[in-house]
Coordinates of C-alpha atoms in Angstrom, one line a residue:
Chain A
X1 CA 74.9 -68.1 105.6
X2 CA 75.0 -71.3 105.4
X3 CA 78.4 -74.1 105.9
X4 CA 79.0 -76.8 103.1
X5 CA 81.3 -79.3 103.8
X6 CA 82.8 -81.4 101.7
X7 CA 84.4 -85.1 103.0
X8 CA 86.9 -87.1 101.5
X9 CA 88.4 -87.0 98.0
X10 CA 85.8 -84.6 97.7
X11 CA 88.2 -81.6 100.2
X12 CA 91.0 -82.7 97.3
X13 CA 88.8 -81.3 94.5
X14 CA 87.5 -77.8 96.2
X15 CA 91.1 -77.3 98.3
X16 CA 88.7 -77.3 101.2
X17 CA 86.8 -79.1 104.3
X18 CA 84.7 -76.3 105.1
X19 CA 83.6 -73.4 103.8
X20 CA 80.5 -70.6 105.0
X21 CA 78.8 -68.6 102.4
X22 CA 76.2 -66.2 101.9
X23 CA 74.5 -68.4 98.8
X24 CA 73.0 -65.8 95.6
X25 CA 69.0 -65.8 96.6
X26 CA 68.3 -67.7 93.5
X27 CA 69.8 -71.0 94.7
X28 CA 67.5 -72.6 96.8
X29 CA 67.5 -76.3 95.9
X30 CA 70.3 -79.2 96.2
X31 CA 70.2 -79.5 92.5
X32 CA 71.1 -75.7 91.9
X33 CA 73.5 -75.7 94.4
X34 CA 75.8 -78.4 93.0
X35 CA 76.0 -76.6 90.1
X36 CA 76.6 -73.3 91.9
X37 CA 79.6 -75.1 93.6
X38 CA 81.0 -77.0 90.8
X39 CA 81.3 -74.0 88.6
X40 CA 82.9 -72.0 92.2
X41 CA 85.8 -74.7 92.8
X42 CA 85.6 -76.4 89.0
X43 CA 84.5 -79.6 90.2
X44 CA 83.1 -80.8 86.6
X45 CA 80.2 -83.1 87.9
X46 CA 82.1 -84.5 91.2
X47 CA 79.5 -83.3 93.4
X48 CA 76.6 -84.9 90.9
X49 CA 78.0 -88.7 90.8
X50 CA 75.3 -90.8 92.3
X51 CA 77.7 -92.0 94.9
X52 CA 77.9 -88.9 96.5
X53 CA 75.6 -88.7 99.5
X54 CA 74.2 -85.1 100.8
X55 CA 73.2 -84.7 104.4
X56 CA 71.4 -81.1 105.1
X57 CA 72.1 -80.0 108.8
X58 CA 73.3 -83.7 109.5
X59 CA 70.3 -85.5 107.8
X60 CA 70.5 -87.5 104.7
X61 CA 68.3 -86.6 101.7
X62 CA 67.6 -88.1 98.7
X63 CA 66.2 -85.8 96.1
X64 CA 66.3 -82.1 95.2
X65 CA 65.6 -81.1 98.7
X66 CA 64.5 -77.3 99.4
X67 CA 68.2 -75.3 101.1
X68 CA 65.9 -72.9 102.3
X69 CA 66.4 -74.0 106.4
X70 CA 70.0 -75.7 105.9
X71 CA 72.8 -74.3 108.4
X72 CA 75.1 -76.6 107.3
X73 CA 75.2 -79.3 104.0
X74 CA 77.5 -81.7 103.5
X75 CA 78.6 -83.7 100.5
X76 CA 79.9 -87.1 101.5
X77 CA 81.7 -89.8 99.2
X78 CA 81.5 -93.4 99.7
X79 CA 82.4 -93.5 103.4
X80 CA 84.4 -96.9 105.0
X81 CA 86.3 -97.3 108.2
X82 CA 88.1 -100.2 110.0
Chain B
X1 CA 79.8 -97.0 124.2
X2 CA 81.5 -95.4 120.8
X3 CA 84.2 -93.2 121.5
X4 CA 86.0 -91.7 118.4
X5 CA 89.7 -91.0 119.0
X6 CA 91.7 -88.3 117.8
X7 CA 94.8 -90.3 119.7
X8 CA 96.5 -93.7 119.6
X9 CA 95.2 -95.8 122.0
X10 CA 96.0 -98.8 123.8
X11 CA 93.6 -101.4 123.0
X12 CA 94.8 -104.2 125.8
X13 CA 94.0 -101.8 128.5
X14 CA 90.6 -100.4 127.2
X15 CA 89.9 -104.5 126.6
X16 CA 90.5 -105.0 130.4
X17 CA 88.7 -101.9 131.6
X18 CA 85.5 -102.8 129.2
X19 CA 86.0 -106.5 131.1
X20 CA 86.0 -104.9 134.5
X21 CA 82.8 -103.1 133.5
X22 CA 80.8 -106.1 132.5
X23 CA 81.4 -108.7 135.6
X24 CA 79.2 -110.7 134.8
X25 CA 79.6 -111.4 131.3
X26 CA 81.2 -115.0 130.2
X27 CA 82.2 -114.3 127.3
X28 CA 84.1 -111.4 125.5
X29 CA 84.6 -111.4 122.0
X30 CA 86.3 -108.6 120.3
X31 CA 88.4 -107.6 117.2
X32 CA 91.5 -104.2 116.8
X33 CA 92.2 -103.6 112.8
X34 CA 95.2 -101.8 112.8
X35 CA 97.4 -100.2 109.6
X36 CA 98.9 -102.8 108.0
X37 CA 102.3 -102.8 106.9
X38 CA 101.4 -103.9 103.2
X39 CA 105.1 -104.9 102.8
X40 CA 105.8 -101.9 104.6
X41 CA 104.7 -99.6 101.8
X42 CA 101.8 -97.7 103.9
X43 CA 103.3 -94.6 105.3
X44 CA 100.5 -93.3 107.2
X45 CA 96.9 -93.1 106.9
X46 CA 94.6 -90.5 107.6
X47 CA 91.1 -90.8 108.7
X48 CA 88.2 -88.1 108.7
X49 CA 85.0 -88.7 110.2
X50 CA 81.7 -86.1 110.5
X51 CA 81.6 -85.6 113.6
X52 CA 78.2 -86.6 115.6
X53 CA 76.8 -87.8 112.9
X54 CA 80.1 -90.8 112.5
X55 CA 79.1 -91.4 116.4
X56 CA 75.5 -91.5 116.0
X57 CA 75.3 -93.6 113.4
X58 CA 78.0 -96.1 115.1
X59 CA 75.8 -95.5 118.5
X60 CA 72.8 -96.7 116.5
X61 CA 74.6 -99.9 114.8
X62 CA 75.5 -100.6 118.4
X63 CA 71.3 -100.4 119.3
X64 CA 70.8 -102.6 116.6
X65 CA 73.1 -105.3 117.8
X66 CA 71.5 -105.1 121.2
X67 CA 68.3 -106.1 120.2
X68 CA 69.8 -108.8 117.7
X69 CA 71.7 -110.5 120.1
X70 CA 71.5 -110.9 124.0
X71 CA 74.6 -108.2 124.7
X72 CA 75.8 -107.2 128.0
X73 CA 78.0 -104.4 126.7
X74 CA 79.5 -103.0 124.0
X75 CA 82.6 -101.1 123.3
X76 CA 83.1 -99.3 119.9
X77 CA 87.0 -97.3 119.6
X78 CA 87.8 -95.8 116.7
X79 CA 90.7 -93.3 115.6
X80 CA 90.6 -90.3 113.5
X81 CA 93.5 -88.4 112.1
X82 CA 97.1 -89.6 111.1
X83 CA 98.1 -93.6 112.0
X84 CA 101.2 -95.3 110.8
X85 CA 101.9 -99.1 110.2
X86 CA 100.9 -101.0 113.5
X87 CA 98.7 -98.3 115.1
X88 CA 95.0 -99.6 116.1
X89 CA 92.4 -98.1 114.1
X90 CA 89.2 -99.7 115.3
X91 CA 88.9 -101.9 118.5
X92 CA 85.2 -103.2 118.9
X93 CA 84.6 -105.5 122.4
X94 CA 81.0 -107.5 122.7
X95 CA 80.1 -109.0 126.1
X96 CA 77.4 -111.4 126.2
X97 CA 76.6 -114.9 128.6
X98 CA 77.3 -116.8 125.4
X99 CA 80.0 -116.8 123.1
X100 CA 78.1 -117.3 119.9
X101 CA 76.0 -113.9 120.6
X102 CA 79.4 -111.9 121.2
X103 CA 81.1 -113.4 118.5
X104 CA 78.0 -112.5 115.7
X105 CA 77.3 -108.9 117.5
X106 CA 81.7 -108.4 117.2
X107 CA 81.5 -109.6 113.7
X108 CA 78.2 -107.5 112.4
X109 CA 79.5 -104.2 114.2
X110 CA 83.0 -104.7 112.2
X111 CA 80.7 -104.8 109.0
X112 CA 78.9 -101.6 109.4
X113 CA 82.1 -100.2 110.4
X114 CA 84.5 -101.3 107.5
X115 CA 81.1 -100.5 105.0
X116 CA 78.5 -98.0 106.6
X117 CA 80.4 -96.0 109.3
X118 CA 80.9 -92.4 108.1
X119 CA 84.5 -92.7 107.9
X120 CA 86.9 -91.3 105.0
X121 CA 90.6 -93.3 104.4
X122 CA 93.6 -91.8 102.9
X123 CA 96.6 -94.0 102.4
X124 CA 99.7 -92.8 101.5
X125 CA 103.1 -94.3 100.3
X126 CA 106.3 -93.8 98.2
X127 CA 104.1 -93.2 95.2
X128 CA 101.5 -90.4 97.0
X129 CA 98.1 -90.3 98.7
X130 CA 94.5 -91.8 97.6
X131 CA 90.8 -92.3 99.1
X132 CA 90.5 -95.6 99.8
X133 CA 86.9 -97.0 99.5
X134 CA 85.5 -100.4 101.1
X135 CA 86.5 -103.6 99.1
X136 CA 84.1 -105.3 97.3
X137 CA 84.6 -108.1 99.9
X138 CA 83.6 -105.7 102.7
X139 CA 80.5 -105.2 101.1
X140 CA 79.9 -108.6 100.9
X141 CA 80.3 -109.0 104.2
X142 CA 78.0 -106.8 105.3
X143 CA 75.2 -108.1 103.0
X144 CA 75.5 -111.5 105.2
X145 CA 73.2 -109.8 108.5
X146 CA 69.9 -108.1 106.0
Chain C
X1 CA 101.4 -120.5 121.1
X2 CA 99.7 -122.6 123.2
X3 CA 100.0 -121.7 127.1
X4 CA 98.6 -123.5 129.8
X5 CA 99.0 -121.6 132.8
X6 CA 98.4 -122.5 136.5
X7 CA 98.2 -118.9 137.7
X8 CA 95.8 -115.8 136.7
X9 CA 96.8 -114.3 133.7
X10 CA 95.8 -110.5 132.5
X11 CA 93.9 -110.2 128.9
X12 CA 94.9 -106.9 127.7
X13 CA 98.6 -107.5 128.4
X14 CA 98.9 -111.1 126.3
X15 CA 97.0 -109.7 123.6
X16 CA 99.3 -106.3 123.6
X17 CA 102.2 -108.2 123.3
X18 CA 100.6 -110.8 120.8
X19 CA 99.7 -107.3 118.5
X20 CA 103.7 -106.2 119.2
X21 CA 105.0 -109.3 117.9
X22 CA 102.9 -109.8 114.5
X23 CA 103.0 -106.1 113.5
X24 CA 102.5 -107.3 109.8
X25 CA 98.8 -108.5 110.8
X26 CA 96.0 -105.8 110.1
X27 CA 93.3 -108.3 111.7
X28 CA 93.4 -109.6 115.3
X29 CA 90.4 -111.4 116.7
X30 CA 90.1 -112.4 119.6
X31 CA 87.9 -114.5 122.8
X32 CA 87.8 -114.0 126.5
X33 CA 86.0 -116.9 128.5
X34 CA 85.8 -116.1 132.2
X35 CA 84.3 -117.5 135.4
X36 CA 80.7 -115.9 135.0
X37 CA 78.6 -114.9 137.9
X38 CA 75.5 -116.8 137.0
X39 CA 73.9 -114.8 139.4
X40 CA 76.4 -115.2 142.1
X41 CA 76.0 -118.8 142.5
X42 CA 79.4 -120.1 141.3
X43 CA 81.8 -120.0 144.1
X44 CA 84.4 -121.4 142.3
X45 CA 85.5 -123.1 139.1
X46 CA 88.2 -125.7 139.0
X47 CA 90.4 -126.9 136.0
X48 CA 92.4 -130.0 135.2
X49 CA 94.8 -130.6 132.4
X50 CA 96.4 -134.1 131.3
X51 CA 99.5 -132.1 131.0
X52 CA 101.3 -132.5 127.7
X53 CA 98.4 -134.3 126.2
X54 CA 96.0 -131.1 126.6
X55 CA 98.7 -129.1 125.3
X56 CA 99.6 -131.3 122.4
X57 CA 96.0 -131.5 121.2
X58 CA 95.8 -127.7 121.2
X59 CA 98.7 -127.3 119.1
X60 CA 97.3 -129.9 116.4
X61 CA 93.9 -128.1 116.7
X62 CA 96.2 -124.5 115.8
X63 CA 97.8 -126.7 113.3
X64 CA 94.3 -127.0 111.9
X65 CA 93.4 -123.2 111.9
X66 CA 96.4 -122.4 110.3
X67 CA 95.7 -124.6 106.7
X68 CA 92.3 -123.8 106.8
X69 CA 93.3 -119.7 107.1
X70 CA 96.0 -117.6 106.2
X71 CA 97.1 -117.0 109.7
X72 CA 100.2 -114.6 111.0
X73 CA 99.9 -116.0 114.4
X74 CA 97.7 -117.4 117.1
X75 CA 98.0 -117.4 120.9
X76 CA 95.6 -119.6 123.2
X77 CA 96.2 -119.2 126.5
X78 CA 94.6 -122.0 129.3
X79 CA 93.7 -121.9 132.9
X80 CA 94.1 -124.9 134.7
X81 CA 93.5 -124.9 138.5
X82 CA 91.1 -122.8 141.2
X83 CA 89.1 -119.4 139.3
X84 CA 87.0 -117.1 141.3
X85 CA 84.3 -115.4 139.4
X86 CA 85.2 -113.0 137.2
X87 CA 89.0 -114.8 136.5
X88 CA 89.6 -115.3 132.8
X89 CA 89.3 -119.1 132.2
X90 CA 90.7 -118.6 128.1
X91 CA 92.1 -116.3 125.7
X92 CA 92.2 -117.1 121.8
X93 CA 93.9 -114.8 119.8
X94 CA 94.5 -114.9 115.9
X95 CA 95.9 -112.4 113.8
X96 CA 95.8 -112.7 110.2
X97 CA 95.7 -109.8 107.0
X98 CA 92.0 -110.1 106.6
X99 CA 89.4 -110.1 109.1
X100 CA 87.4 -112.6 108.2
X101 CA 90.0 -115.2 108.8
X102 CA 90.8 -113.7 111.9
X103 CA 86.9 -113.9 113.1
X104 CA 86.4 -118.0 112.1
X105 CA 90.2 -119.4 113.0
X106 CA 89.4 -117.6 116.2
X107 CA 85.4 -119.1 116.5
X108 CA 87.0 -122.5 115.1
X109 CA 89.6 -122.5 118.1
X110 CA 87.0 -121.7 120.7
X111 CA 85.0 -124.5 119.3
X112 CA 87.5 -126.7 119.6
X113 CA 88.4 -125.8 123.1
X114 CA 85.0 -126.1 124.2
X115 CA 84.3 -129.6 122.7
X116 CA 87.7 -131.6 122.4
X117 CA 90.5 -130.0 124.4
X118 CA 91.4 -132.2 127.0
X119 CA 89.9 -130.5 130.2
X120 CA 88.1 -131.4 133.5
X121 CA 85.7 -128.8 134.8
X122 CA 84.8 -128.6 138.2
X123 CA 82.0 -125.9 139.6
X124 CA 81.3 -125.3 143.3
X125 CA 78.4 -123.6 144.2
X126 CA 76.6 -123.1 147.2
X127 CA 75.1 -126.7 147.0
X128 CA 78.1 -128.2 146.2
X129 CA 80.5 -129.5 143.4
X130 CA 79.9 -131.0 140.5
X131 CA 81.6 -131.6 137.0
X132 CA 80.1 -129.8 134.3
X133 CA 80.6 -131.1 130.9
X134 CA 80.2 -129.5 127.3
X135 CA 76.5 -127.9 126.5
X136 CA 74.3 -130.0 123.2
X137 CA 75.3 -126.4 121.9
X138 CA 78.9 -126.6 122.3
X139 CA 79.0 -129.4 120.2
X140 CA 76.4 -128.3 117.5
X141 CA 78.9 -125.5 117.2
X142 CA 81.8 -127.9 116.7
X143 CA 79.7 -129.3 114.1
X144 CA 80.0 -126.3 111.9
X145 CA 83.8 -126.8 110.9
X146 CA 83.3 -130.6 110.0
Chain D
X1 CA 104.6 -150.8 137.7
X2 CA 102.0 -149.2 135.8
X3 CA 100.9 -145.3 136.7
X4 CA 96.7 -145.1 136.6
X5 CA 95.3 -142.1 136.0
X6 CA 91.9 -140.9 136.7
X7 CA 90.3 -137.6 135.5
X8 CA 87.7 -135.8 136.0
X9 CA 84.6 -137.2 138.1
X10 CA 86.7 -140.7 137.7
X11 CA 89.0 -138.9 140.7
X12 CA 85.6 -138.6 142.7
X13 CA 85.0 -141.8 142.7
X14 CA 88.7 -143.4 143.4
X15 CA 89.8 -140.7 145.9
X16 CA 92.8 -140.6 143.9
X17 CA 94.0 -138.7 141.0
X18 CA 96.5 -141.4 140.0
X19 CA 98.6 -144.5 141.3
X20 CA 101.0 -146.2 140.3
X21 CA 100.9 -150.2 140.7
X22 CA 102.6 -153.5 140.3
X23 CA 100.0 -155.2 138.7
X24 CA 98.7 -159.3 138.9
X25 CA 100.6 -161.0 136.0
X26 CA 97.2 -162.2 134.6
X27 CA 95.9 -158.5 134.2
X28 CA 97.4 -158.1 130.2
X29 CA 94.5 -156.1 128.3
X30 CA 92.3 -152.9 128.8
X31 CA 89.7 -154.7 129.4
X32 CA 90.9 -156.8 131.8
X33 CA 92.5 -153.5 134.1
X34 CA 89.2 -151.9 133.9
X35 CA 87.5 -155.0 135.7
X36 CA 90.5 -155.3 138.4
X37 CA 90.3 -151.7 139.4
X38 CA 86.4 -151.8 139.1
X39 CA 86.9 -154.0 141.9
X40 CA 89.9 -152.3 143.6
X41 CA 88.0 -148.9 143.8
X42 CA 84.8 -150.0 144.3
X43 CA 83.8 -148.4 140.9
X44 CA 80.8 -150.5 139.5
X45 CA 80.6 -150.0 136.0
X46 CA 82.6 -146.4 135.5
X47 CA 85.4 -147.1 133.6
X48 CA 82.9 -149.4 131.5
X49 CA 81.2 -146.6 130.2
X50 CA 81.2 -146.0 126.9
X51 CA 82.1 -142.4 127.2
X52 CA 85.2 -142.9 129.4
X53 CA 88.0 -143.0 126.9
X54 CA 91.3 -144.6 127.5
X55 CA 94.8 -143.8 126.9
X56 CA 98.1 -145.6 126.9
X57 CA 101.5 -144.1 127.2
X58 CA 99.5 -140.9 126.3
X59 CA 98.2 -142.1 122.8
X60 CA 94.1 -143.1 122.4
X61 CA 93.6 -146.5 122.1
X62 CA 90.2 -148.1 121.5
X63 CA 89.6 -151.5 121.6
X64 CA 90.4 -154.1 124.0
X65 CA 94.1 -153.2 123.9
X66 CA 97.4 -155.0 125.4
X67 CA 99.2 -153.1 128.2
X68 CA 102.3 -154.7 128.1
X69 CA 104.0 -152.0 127.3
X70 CA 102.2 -149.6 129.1
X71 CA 103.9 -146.9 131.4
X72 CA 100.8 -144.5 131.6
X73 CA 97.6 -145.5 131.6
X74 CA 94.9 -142.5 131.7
X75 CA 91.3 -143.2 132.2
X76 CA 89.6 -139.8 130.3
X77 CA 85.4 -139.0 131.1
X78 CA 84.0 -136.4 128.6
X79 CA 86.1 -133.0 128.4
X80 CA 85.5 -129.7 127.7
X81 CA 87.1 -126.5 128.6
X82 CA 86.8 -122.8 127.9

């Protein structure tokens, strides 16, 4: 089981902040699941735009990280406060 | 300190607490962004953070203006949730001796807040809701301290 | 608004009611200068105006502030008389839409009040009294704006 | 009758603040005032300095001015606030 959140306009797109599911054993990388997850909420390529950060259990990574030890993944959009 | 508010609060009285806590500062510098009334066409905004991960990455902005700048304290406040026009959003206090050290460590905290700080910003008005993402200015800004 | 006030005045409260009163401004900046321990030394600090003249030279320096910066409003406040350590001595407040007007009218009004305001500054310490005049780095900061 | 004042360290050194005075017809100019009260006070060269600044009815003035019209004289060492 594993939590994916999704911050921002990104919530708009999936009708969701948070969501916990038991991900098919063949998705195992950050690449395969964006595509898992776009084709579950219809995203189109939202969650592939370069300006999209991905944290995995509150780190930043960069490339296609292994899932295999994420509890939670979260799919941030250009962030700004103030 | 950072401490992310899910309420309004009331920025003259944290100012004079964070004052009372730092004695022997000379020198307090601070700044409070608030929703703006636009012409009054902001009805409310909404602001989401992640959790720890908003606070530690404010808490380690704040580490990194300690060891640019001689700082007595600092005090981070910023809100979450749904403001309206004149809430406080953000109020960020710097004590130092020296004005010029809590003026530059105010200043470069604002930056990473309006351009790094895990924060998301919905605006709506009469004509609906959008994300707002940091100006180009803000980002400009921010490139002034690197 | 330029105040120069003979009695102790409270921070948070002045810059509450100078947020209530410019509810258009998104950006407020502000300074605190205060009687500073320096490790307990200062006993007191004494203050002395040339009454209308100090006040009038303020105003013209806000005048200044506000053609340089898009300014909503600005609020200095004064001591003038005996301080205890730990009393404020100043309070500069600008709002303005944009923060980074608010930030340099703000530092530009400090400056100004540091270097040029017309103000006598007496500091008693254990070893006695003596008038203390602006630091070389007071006016190299003044020098910025010029 | 003229008021004097003194600011600052100048006040140390008259034991006054200010005074006001009905001064010798011959004493017209700035310069001239700075010499009398020199002597009155005791004051050596302090109001000579070139860092005391002088103002008349509340205005700067810098040269070796008239005060025939003067109400206010103030006698202004280096300020600074904050």
């Amino acid at each position: 089981m594993v939590k994916i959140l999704y911050f921002g306009r990104l919530s708009d797109r999936t009708q969701c902040r948070e969501e916990t599911i038991d991900l098919p054993d063949d998705i195992c990388t950050i690449n395969a699941l964006k595509t898992w997850l776009g084709q579950r909420h219809d995203l189109g390529d939202a969650l592939n735009l370069e300006s999209i950060k991905t944290m995995i259990n509150q780190e930043l990574v960069h490339g296609n990280e292994s899932i295999a030890n994420a509890q939670e993944i979260g799919f941030l959009p250009p962030v700004g406060g103030g | 300190m950072v401490i992310i508010s899910a309420t309004e609060f009331d920025p003259g009285a944290h100012l004079n607490s964070f004052m009372d806590a730092s004695q022997n500062a000379g020198a307090i510098a601070s700044f409070i962004g608030r929703v703006r009334g636009e012409h009054n066409e902001v009805e409310s905004l909404y602001l989401e953070s992640y959790a720890d991960v908003t606070e530690r990455g404010i808490e380690n902005a704040e580490s990194e203006a300690r060891a640019r700048w001689p700082l007595i304290d600092v005090l981070v406040i910023h809100r979450i949730g749904t403001m309206r026009s004149g809430d406080p959003i953000v109020l960020v206090a710097t004590a130092s001796e020296h004005r010029r050290s809590a003026f530059e460590a105010c200043d470069f905290l604002m930056d990473y807040l309006k351009t790094e700080a895990i924060f998301w910003k919905k605006q709506t008005t009469k004509s609906g809701s959008e994300w707002v993402e940091p100006r180009a200015a803000d980002y400009q800004d921010n490139k002034r301290w690197s």
